[in-house]
Amino acid sequence: MAVTAAAVAAMSLAVSPAAATPTTTVAAATPTTTAQTPAPGGTCTAADLGTRHPYIKTSEVSPTITHFKGWYVTQGTTGYQSVTTSTQTTISVSVGLNGNVQGSFAVETLGTVGATLGLNVQVDYSSTSSVSSTVTWNFNQPGYYGVYKGTKKVTGTYGSLNCNRVQQGDGSWALKWIEGPGSGSFTTYTTLEEGAVRCQDKVPAGSIMAKAQELLDCGSATAKAKHPAGAVAPTAKQKRDHLAQRPAPTSSTSAEHHKATRHIARAELNCEPGAYKIAVPDKPLSWGAPLLAADGVRLRPSTIFSAHLDNWRLCNVTENHGVLEASLWNWGNGGCATVAAENAATEQAVVQTAPCTEDDLQRFYIYRDVPGSSKIGVQNKYTGSMMGHDRYADGEFIRQYSSGRQDGTGTYTLIGV
């Protein structure tokens, strides 16, 4: 009851009129406050209520060998040779729980990683080769070589920034970037390089070449023995490192897990008595629920024929650090706003309504403007995406956008009716 009372009081304001240990190097991740890269506590505007941005919490950069082969060059066999290397490890670019690099938020996360660390990292889904790869190299001296391909593997964690009202020490209110729900880990890598290195070569510490020299295991009997020209059998260290760097088997995606566990009883909702329109600021169109289950929530004009399909109630409301969480129950069709489970990871998936089950796909965070303004941003709890629309037009779908609509079209008004 205390939580509900607090939520009611908060809503009355909303609708008032007018690092892990790295292999080599840890780079500090301290984003700067710019228009492109918001930082926690930075100032935002009402147009940002419907957006979110990533910020890098921790990061680790470590040289990684993707392909390797021990190779012996004798006098008379120097010059250009093509060496077929064996796969040592494979790096796949991933962001978040399901690993997909889909939508603007994932791409922005990787772009922020590159800008923060000053590295040119992969920002689309890609993978280093998982098959043997040929390196052509000019061997100008005899010796025992490690022929390699490698890269800098970049891993870390990120958080999500959302715009919301924050009460200042003097009692006034301001819009600030706060740490919202939604965080995870990322993996990416820099440009691949290839080469050959000998035990006696002096190489920079922490470099990809130094990592290849470690695999060469210069103190081993293999390194000291005389061999005919050509490939050398892997040392025990090379075999151990290869096994240790095999990628772990991938688990089911969060969406798949969700589909397996979503069959729960229909929820009994505790809805607030008031109803609201979720409208485009200063314009007549607002969220309208569909009559047919297969249809989606669209921008519709409010008329006497709307049959309450444009009226929404906030149910099972809670508040945490000034952010409301609620189910959006439609008065007209009796369903709750949701993103379909099969579309949870899809950028621009259409918002629909379904029988209310208190599923996280039916729970939404509501970010509010300062008291006196009814402007809000809406975020799905499960997917982390912000709600918005492509263009202002009758019948236009309400969709989810992983970073929101950067042109401000994801900011709505919550109008009591």
XYZ file of C-alpha atoms in Angstrom, residues 2-234:
233
model
C 2.868 2.371 0.799
C 4.460 1.706 -2.579
C 1.145 2.251 -4.365
C 0.517 5.485 -2.528
C 3.964 6.738 -3.462
C 3.340 5.806 -7.090
C 0.008 7.660 -7.112
C 1.664 10.738 -5.678
C 4.419 10.499 -8.265
C 1.899 10.141 -11.060
C 0.031 13.231 -9.942
C 3.241 15.137 -10.600
C 3.706 13.508 -13.979
C 0.345 14.621 -15.313
C 0.188 18.106 -13.812
C -0.840 20.650 -16.405
C 1.636 22.925 -18.084
C 37.016 -4.815 -14.297
C 38.335 -8.149 -14.585
C 42.168 -8.727 -14.389
C 43.480 -8.321 -17.946
C 46.051 -10.365 -19.746
C 48.139 -7.279 -20.343
C 46.539 -3.891 -20.119
C 43.433 -2.342 -18.604
C 42.310 0.912 -20.157
C 40.243 3.176 -17.959
C 36.763 3.838 -19.323
C 35.739 7.370 -18.423
C 33.367 8.791 -21.013
C 33.394 12.512 -21.479
C 30.243 14.572 -21.523
C 29.538 15.559 -25.098
C 26.452 15.835 -27.227
C 27.299 12.428 -28.731
C 28.374 10.670 -25.543
C 26.227 11.413 -22.485
C 27.723 10.719 -19.071
C 25.987 9.853 -15.782
C 24.750 13.061 -14.171
C 24.970 15.077 -17.374
C 22.145 17.351 -18.433
C 19.496 16.134 -20.872
C 16.323 17.633 -22.359
C 12.695 16.542 -22.697
C 13.468 15.338 -26.232
C 15.859 12.795 -24.659
C 13.155 11.167 -22.515
C 12.528 8.619 -25.257
C 16.193 7.757 -25.844
C 18.950 5.809 -24.150
C 22.696 5.561 -24.635
C 25.421 3.147 -23.511
C 28.380 4.045 -21.375
C 31.427 1.884 -20.809
C 31.899 0.759 -17.202
C 34.968 -1.487 -17.538
C 37.213 -2.506 -20.411
C 40.121 -4.868 -20.989
C 42.468 -5.074 -23.959
C 44.574 -8.196 -24.427
C 46.596 -9.460 -27.403
C 45.209 -12.739 -28.721
C 46.667 -15.133 -31.274
C 44.018 -16.462 -33.644
C 46.257 -18.661 -35.848
C 49.709 -20.112 -35.170
C 52.271 -22.530 -36.547
C 55.809 -23.373 -35.434
C 58.081 -23.207 -38.489
C 61.759 -24.069 -38.917
C 63.881 -22.321 -41.533
C 67.283 -23.770 -42.414
C 70.143 -22.243 -44.355
C 69.173 -22.324 -48.004
C 65.410 -22.279 -47.341
C 65.118 -18.571 -46.571
C 62.964 -16.254 -48.654
C 59.218 -16.049 -49.187
C 57.253 -19.058 -47.974
C 53.528 -19.697 -47.523
C 52.750 -21.248 -44.148
C 49.354 -22.760 -43.375
C 48.653 -21.958 -39.740
C 46.278 -23.746 -37.393
C 43.388 -22.069 -35.629
C 44.343 -21.060 -32.112
C 41.217 -19.193 -30.994
C 38.181 -17.524 -32.570
C 36.806 -14.151 -31.488
C 33.221 -13.201 -32.280
C 31.868 -9.702 -31.835
C 28.977 -9.701 -29.384
C 26.975 -7.334 -27.210
C 24.582 -8.268 -24.408
C 23.008 -11.521 -23.337
C 22.191 -13.003 -26.715
C 25.372 -11.751 -28.363
C 23.637 -10.196 -31.342
C 24.929 -6.943 -32.778
C 21.509 -5.757 -33.861
C 20.023 -2.311 -33.560
C 21.514 1.073 -32.923
C 22.215 0.516 -29.208
C 24.616 -2.402 -29.801
C 26.412 -0.536 -32.585
C 26.626 2.599 -30.433
C 28.047 0.505 -27.573
C 30.904 -0.768 -29.733
C 31.456 2.677 -31.207
C 31.733 4.077 -27.679
C 34.275 1.356 -26.842
C 36.444 2.405 -29.772
C 36.172 6.103 -28.938
C 36.885 5.529 -25.243
C 39.973 3.380 -25.824
C 41.192 5.106 -28.987
C 41.078 1.843 -30.929
C 39.633 0.947 -34.301
C 37.364 -1.940 -33.256
C 34.809 -3.978 -35.168
C 31.328 -2.478 -34.733
C 29.313 -4.998 -36.773
C 28.925 -8.677 -36.089
C 32.019 -10.451 -37.356
C 34.286 -13.302 -36.375
C 37.932 -14.113 -36.824
C 38.456 -17.156 -39.015
C 37.807 -20.536 -37.416
C 39.662 -22.440 -40.164
C 43.355 -22.710 -40.979
C 44.789 -19.630 -42.625
C 47.829 -19.063 -44.829
C 50.519 -16.509 -43.976
C 53.098 -15.583 -46.639
C 56.298 -14.261 -45.093
C 59.842 -13.407 -46.152
C 62.181 -15.428 -43.917
C 65.575 -13.777 -44.329
C 67.414 -15.683 -41.596
C 67.474 -19.326 -40.513
C 65.834 -20.182 -37.211
C 62.791 -21.406 -35.317
C 59.808 -19.141 -36.028
C 56.317 -18.714 -34.765
C 54.129 -17.771 -37.731
C 50.950 -16.107 -36.528
C 47.850 -14.090 -37.095
C 46.546 -12.120 -34.134
C 44.518 -9.214 -32.888
C 43.732 -7.225 -29.759
C 40.700 -8.689 -28.049
C 38.582 -6.021 -26.334
C 36.119 -7.045 -23.629
C 34.266 -5.261 -20.868
C 30.925 -4.223 -19.446
C 28.520 -1.425 -20.289
C 25.605 0.327 -18.626
C 22.564 2.133 -19.970
C 21.865 5.849 -19.569
C 18.325 7.216 -19.616
C 17.006 10.749 -19.223
C 14.806 11.289 -16.150
C 13.927 13.993 -13.665
C 16.137 14.303 -10.599
C 15.459 16.409 -7.531
C 18.309 18.756 -6.645
C 19.627 19.527 -3.192
C 17.682 22.799 -3.086
C 14.413 21.006 -3.873
C 14.293 22.054 -7.538
C 14.058 19.538 -10.377
C 16.256 18.978 -13.433
C 16.559 16.448 -16.233
C 19.699 14.320 -15.904
C 21.206 11.237 -17.473
C 20.773 8.456 -14.920
C 21.876 4.825 -14.951
C 18.808 3.012 -16.161
C 18.072 -0.692 -16.353
C 19.981 -2.658 -18.915
C 23.636 -3.613 -18.719
C 25.815 -6.374 -20.058
C 29.155 -7.350 -21.504
C 30.736 -6.908 -24.905
C 33.490 -8.522 -26.955
C 35.128 -7.105 -30.042
C 38.572 -6.960 -31.626
C 40.898 -4.716 -33.591
C 42.373 -5.188 -37.066
C 44.090 -8.538 -37.602
C 47.842 -8.565 -38.080
C 50.141 -11.350 -39.233
C 53.839 -12.016 -39.037
C 56.632 -14.283 -37.849
C 58.792 -14.054 -34.720
C 61.858 -15.902 -33.397
C 62.861 -16.580 -29.821
C 65.845 -14.212 -30.020
C 63.851 -11.281 -31.426
C 63.327 -8.279 -29.139
C 59.621 -7.390 -29.260
C 57.480 -4.796 -27.425
C 55.973 -6.057 -24.180
C 52.229 -6.566 -24.355
C 52.219 -6.723 -28.155
C 50.606 -9.324 -30.382
C 54.096 -10.341 -31.479
C 55.102 -10.914 -27.835
C 52.026 -13.113 -27.356
C 53.092 -15.176 -30.376
C 56.611 -15.448 -28.942
C 55.141 -16.838 -25.717
C 53.417 -19.570 -27.718
C 56.740 -20.383 -29.337
C 57.815 -21.649 -25.892
C 61.439 -20.716 -26.409
C 62.777 -22.737 -23.475
C 61.347 -26.023 -24.718
C 63.297 -28.862 -26.245
C 61.348 -28.326 -29.459
C 62.691 -24.799 -29.747
C 66.308 -25.861 -29.125
C 66.378 -28.970 -31.317
C 67.513 -29.032 -34.928
C 64.782 -29.706 -37.453
C 64.417 -30.056 -41.163
C 62.871 -27.050 -42.864
C 59.111 -26.767 -42.524
C 56.412 -27.250 -39.930
C 57.246 -28.159 -36.345
C 54.864 -30.204 -34.209
C 53.026 -28.114 -31.578
